PDB file of C-alpha atoms and ligand atoms in Angstrom:
ATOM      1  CA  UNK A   1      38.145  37.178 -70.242  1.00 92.00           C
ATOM      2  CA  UNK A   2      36.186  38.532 -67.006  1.00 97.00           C
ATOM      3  CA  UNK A   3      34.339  36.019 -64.428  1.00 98.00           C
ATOM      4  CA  UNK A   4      31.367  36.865 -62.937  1.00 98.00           C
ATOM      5  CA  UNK A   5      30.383  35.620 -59.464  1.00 98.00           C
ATOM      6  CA  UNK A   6      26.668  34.527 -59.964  1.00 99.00           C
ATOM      7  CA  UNK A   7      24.028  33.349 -57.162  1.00 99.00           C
ATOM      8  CA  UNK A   8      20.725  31.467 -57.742  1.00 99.00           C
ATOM      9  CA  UNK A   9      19.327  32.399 -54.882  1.00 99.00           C
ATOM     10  CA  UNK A  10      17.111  30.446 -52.331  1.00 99.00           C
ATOM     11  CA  UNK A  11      14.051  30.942 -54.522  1.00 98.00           C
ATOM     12  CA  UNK A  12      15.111  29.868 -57.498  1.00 99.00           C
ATOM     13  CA  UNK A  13      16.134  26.790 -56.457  1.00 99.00           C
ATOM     14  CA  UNK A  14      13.359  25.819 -53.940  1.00 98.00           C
ATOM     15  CA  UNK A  15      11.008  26.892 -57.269  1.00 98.00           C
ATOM     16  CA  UNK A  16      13.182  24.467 -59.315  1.00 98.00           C
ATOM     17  CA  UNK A  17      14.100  27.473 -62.110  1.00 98.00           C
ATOM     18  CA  UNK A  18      17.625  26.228 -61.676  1.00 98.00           C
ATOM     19  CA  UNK A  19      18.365  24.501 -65.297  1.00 98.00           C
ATOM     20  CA  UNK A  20      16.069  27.133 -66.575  1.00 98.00           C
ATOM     21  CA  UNK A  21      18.371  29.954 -65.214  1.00 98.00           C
ATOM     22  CA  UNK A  22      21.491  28.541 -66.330  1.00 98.00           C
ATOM     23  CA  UNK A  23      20.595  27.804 -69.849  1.00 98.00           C
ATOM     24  CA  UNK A  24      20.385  31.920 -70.358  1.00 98.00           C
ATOM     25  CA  UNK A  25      23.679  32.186 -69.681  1.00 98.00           C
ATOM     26  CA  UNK A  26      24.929  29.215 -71.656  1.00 98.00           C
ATOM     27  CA  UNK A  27      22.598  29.716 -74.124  1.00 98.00           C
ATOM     28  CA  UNK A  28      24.312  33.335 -74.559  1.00 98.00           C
ATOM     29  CA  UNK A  29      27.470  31.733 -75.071  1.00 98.00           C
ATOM     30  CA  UNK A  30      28.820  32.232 -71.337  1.00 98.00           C
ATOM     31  CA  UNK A  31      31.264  29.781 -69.795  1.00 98.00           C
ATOM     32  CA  UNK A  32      30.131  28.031 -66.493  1.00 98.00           C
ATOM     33  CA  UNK A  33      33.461  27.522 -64.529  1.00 98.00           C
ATOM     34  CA  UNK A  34      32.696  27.138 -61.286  1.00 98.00           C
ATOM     35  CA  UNK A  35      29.270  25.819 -59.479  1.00 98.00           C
ATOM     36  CA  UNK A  36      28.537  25.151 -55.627  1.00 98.00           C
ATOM     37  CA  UNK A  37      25.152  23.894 -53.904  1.00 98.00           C
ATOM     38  CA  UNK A  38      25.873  25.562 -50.703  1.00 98.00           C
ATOM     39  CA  UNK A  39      23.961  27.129 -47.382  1.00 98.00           C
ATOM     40  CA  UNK A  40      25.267  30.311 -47.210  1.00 98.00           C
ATOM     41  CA  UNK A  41      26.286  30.999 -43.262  1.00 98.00           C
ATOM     42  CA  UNK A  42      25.579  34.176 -41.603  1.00 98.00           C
ATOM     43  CA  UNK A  43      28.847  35.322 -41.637  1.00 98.00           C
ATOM     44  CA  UNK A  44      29.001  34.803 -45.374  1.00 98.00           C
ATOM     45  CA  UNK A  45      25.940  36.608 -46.303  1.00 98.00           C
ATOM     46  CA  UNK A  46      27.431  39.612 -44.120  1.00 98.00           C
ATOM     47  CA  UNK A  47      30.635  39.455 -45.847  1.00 98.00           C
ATOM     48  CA  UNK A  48      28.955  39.458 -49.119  1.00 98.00           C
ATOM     49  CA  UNK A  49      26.240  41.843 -48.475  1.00 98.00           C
ATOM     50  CA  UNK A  50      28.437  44.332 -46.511  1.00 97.00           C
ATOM     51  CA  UNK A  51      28.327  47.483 -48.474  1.00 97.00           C
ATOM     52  CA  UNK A  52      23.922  46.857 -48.057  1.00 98.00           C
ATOM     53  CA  UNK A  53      24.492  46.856 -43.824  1.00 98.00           C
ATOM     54  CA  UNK A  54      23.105  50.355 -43.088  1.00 98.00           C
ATOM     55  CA  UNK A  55      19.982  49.702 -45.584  1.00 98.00           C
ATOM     56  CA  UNK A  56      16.427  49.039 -44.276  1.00 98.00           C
ATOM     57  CA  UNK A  57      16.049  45.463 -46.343  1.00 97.00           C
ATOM     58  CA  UNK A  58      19.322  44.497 -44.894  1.00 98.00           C
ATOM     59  CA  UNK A  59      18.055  41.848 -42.274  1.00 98.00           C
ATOM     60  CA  UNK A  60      15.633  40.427 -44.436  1.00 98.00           C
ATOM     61  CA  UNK A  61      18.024  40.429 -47.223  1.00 98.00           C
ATOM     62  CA  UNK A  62      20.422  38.236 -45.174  1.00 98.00           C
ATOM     63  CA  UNK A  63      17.754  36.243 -43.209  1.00 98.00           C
ATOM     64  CA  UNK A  64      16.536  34.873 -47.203  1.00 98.00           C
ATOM     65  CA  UNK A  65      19.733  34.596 -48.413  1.00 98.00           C
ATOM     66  CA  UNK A  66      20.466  32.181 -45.664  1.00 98.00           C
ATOM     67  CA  UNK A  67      17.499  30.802 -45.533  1.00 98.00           C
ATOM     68  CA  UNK A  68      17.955  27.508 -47.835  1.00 98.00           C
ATOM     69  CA  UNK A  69      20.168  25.829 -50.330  1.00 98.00           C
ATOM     70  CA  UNK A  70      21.926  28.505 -53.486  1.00 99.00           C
ATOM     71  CA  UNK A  71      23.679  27.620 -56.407  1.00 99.00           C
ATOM     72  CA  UNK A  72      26.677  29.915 -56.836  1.00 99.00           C
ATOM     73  CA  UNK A  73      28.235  30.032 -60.047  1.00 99.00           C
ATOM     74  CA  UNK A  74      31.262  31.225 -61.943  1.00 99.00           C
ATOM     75  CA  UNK A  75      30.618  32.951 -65.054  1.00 98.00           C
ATOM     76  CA  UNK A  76      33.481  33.292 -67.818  1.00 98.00           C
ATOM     77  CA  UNK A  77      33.186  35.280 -71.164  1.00 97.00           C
ATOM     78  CA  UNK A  78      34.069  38.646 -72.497  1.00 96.00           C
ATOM     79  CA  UNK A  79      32.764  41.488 -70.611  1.00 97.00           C
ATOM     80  CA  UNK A  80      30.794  38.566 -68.683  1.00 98.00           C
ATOM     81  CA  UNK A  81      29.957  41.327 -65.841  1.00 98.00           C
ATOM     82  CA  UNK A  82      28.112  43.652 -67.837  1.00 98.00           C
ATOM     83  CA  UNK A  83      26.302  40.899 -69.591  1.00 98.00           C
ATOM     84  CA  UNK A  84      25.403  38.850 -67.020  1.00 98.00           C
ATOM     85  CA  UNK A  85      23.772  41.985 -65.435  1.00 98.00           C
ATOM     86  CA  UNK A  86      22.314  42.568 -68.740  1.00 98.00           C
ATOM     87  CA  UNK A  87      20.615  39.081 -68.606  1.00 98.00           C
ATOM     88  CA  UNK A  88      19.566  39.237 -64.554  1.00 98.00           C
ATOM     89  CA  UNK A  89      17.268  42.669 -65.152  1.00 98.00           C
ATOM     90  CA  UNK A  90      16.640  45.279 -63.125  1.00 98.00           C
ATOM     91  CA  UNK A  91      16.910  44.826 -59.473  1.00 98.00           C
ATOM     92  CA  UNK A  92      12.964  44.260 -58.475  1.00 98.00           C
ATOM     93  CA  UNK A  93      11.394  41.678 -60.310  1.00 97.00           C
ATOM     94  CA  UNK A  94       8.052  43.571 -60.563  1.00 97.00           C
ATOM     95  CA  UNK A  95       9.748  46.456 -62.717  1.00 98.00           C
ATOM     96  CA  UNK A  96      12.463  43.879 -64.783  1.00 98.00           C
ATOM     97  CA  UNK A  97      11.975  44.071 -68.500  1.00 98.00           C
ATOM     98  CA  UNK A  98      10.146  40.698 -69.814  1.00 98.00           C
ATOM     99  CA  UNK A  99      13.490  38.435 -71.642  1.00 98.00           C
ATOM    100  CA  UNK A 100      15.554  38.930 -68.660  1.00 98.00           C
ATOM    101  CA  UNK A 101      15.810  36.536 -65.848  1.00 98.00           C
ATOM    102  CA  UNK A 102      14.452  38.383 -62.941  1.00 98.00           C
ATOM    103  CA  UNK A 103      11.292  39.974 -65.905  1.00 98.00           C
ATOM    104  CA  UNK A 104      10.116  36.645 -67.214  1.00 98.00           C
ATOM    105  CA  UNK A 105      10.755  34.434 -63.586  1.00 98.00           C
ATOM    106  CA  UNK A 106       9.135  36.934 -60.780  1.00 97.00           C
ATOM    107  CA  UNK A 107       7.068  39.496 -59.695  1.00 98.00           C
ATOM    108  CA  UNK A 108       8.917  40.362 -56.203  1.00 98.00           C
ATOM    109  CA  UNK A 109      11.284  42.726 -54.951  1.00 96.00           C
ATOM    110  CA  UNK A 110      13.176  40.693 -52.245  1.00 96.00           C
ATOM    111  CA  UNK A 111      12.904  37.225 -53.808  1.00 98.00           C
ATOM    112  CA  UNK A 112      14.848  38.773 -57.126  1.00 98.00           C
ATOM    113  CA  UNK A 113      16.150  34.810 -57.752  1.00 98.00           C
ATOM    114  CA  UNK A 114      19.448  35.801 -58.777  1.00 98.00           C
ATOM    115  CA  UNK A 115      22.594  37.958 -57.614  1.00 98.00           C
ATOM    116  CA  UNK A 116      25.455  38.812 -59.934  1.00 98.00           C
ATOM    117  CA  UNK A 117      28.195  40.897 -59.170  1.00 98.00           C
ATOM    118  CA  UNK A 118      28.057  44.638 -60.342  1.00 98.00           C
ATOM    119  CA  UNK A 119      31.816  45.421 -61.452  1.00 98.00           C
ATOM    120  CA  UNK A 120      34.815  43.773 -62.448  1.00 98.00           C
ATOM    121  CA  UNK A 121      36.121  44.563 -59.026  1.00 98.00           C
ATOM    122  CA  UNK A 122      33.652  43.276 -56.922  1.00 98.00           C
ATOM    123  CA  UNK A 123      33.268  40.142 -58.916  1.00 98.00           C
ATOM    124  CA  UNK A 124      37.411  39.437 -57.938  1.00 98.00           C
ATOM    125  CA  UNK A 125      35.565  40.221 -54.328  1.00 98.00           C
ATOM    126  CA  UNK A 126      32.897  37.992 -53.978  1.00 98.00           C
ATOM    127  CA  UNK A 127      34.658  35.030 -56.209  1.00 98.00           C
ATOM    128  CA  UNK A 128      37.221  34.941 -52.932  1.00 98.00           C
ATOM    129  CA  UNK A 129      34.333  34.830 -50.446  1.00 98.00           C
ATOM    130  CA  UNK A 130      32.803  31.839 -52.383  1.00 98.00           C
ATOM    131  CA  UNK A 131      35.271  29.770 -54.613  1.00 98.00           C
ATOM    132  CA  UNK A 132      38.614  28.561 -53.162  1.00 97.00           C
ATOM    133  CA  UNK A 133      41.415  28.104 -55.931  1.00 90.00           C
ATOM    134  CA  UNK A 134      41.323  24.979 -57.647  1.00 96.00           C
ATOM    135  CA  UNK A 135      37.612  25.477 -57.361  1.00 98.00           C
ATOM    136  CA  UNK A 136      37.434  27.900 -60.779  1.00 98.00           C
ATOM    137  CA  UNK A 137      38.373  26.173 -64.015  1.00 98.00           C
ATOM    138  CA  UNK A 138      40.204  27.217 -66.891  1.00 97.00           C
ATOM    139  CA  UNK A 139      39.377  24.522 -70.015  1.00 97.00           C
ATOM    140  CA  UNK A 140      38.303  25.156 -73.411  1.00 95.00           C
ATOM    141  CA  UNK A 141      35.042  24.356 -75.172  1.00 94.00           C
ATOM    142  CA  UNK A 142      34.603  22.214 -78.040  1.00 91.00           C
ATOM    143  CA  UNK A 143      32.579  25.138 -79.788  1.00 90.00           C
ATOM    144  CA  UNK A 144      34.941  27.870 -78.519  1.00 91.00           C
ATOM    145  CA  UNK A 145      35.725  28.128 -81.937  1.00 91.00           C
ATOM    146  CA  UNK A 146      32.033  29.436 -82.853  1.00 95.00           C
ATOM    147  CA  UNK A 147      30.867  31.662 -80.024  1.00 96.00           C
ATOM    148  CA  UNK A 148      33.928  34.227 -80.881  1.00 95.00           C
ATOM    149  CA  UNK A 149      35.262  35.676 -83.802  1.00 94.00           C
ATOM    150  CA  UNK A 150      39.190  35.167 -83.159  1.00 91.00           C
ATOM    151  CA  UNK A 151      40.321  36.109 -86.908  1.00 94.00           C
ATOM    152  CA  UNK A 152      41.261  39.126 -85.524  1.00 93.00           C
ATOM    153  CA  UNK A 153      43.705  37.422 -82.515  1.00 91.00           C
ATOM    154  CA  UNK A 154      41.678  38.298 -80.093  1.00 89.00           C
ATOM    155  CA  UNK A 155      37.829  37.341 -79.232  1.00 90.00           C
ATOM    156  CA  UNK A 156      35.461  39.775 -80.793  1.00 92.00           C
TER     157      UNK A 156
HETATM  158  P1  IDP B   1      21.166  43.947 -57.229  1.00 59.01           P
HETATM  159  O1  IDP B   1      20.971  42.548 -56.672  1.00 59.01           O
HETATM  160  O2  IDP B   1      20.335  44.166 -58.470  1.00 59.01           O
HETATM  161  O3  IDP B   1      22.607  44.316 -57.414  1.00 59.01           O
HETATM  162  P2  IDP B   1      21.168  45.652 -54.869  1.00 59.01           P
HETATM  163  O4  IDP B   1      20.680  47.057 -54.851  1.00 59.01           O
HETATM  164  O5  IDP B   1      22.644  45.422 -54.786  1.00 59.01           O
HETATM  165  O6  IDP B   1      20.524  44.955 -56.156  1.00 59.01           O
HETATM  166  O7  IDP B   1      20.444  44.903 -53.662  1.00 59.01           O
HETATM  167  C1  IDP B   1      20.861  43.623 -53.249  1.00 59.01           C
HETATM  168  C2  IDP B   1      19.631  42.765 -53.011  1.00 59.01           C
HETATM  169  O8  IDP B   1      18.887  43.297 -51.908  1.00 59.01           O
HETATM  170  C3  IDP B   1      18.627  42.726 -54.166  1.00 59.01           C
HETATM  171  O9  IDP B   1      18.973  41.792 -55.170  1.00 59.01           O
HETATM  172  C4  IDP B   1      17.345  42.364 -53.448  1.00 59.01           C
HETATM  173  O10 IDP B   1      17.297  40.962 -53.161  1.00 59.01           O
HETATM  174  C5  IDP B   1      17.497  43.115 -52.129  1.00 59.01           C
HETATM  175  N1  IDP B   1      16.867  44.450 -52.177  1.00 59.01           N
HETATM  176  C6  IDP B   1      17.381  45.567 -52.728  1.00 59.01           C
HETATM  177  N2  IDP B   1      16.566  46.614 -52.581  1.00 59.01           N
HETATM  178  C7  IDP B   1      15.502  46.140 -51.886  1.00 59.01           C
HETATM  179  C8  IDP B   1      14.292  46.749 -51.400  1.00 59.01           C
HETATM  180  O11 IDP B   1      14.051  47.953 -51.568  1.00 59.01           O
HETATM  181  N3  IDP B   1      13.416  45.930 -50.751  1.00 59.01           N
HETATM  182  C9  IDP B   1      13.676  44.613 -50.545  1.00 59.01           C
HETATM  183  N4  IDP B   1      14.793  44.006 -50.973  1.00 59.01           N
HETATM  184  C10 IDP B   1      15.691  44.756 -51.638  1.00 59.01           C
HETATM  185 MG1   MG B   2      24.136  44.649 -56.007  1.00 59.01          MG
END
């Protein structure tokens, strides 16, 4: 099982899409394991955003992203990376496909509502910048039993 680092970012929750947002991914049949209201610091939002420093949006990406309240989430399932991505769109909300979060919630480029890590690797990354242990749960779900096929001994 893979966990996604997810962020709601300042937009969505000062536009109340919150509960909105986080029914795609449990309505997909994604574990939430983790959730934090937070105000991400500067030094955060640098840590986080470090591979974007040399990029012309940099300031203004950090300046939003610490601009107001997030929700930051941990997001459990099989290949959860891929299909969290999958469910976010494409990066600018004025060219994301209508079904995904950032197609059917927003028309701009900067205010995207949502950040979710790219690979496996980073998500191990950014889910020690923003969880501390104990703060990521492993439990079972009643339905586990329906969202995977495990005939096979392993979920398919
Ligand atoms: P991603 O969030 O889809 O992974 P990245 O390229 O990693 O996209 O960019 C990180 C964030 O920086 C985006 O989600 C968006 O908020 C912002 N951003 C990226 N490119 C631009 C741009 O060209 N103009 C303004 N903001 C941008
Ligand atoms: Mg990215």
């Amino acid at each position: 099982m893979e966990t996604s680092l997810i962020i709601l970012k300042p937009d969505a929750v000062q536009r109340g899409l919150m509960g909105r947002i986080i029914s795609r991914f449990e309505e997909k049949g994604l574990q939430i394991v983790g959730a934090k209201l937070m105000h991400i610091s500067q030094e955060l939002a640098a840590k986080h955003y470090a591979d974007h420093a040399s990029k012309p949006f940099y300031p203004g990406l950090v300046k939003f992203m610490t601009s107001s309240p997030v929700l930051v989430l941990a997001i459990r399932g099989n290949g959860a990376v891929t299909i969290c991505r999958n469910l976010m769109g494409a990066t600018f909300g004025s060219k994301a496909a209508g079904g995904t979060i950032r197609g059917d919630f927003g028309v701009s480029n900067s205010f995207n509502l949502i950040h979710g890590s790219d690979s496996p690797e980073a998500a191990v990354r950014e889910l020690g910048l923003f969880f501390t242990a104990g703060e990521v749960l492993d439990f079972a779900r009643a339905g586990d039993a329906w969202v995977y096929d495990t005939s096979g001994g392993k979920p398919e």
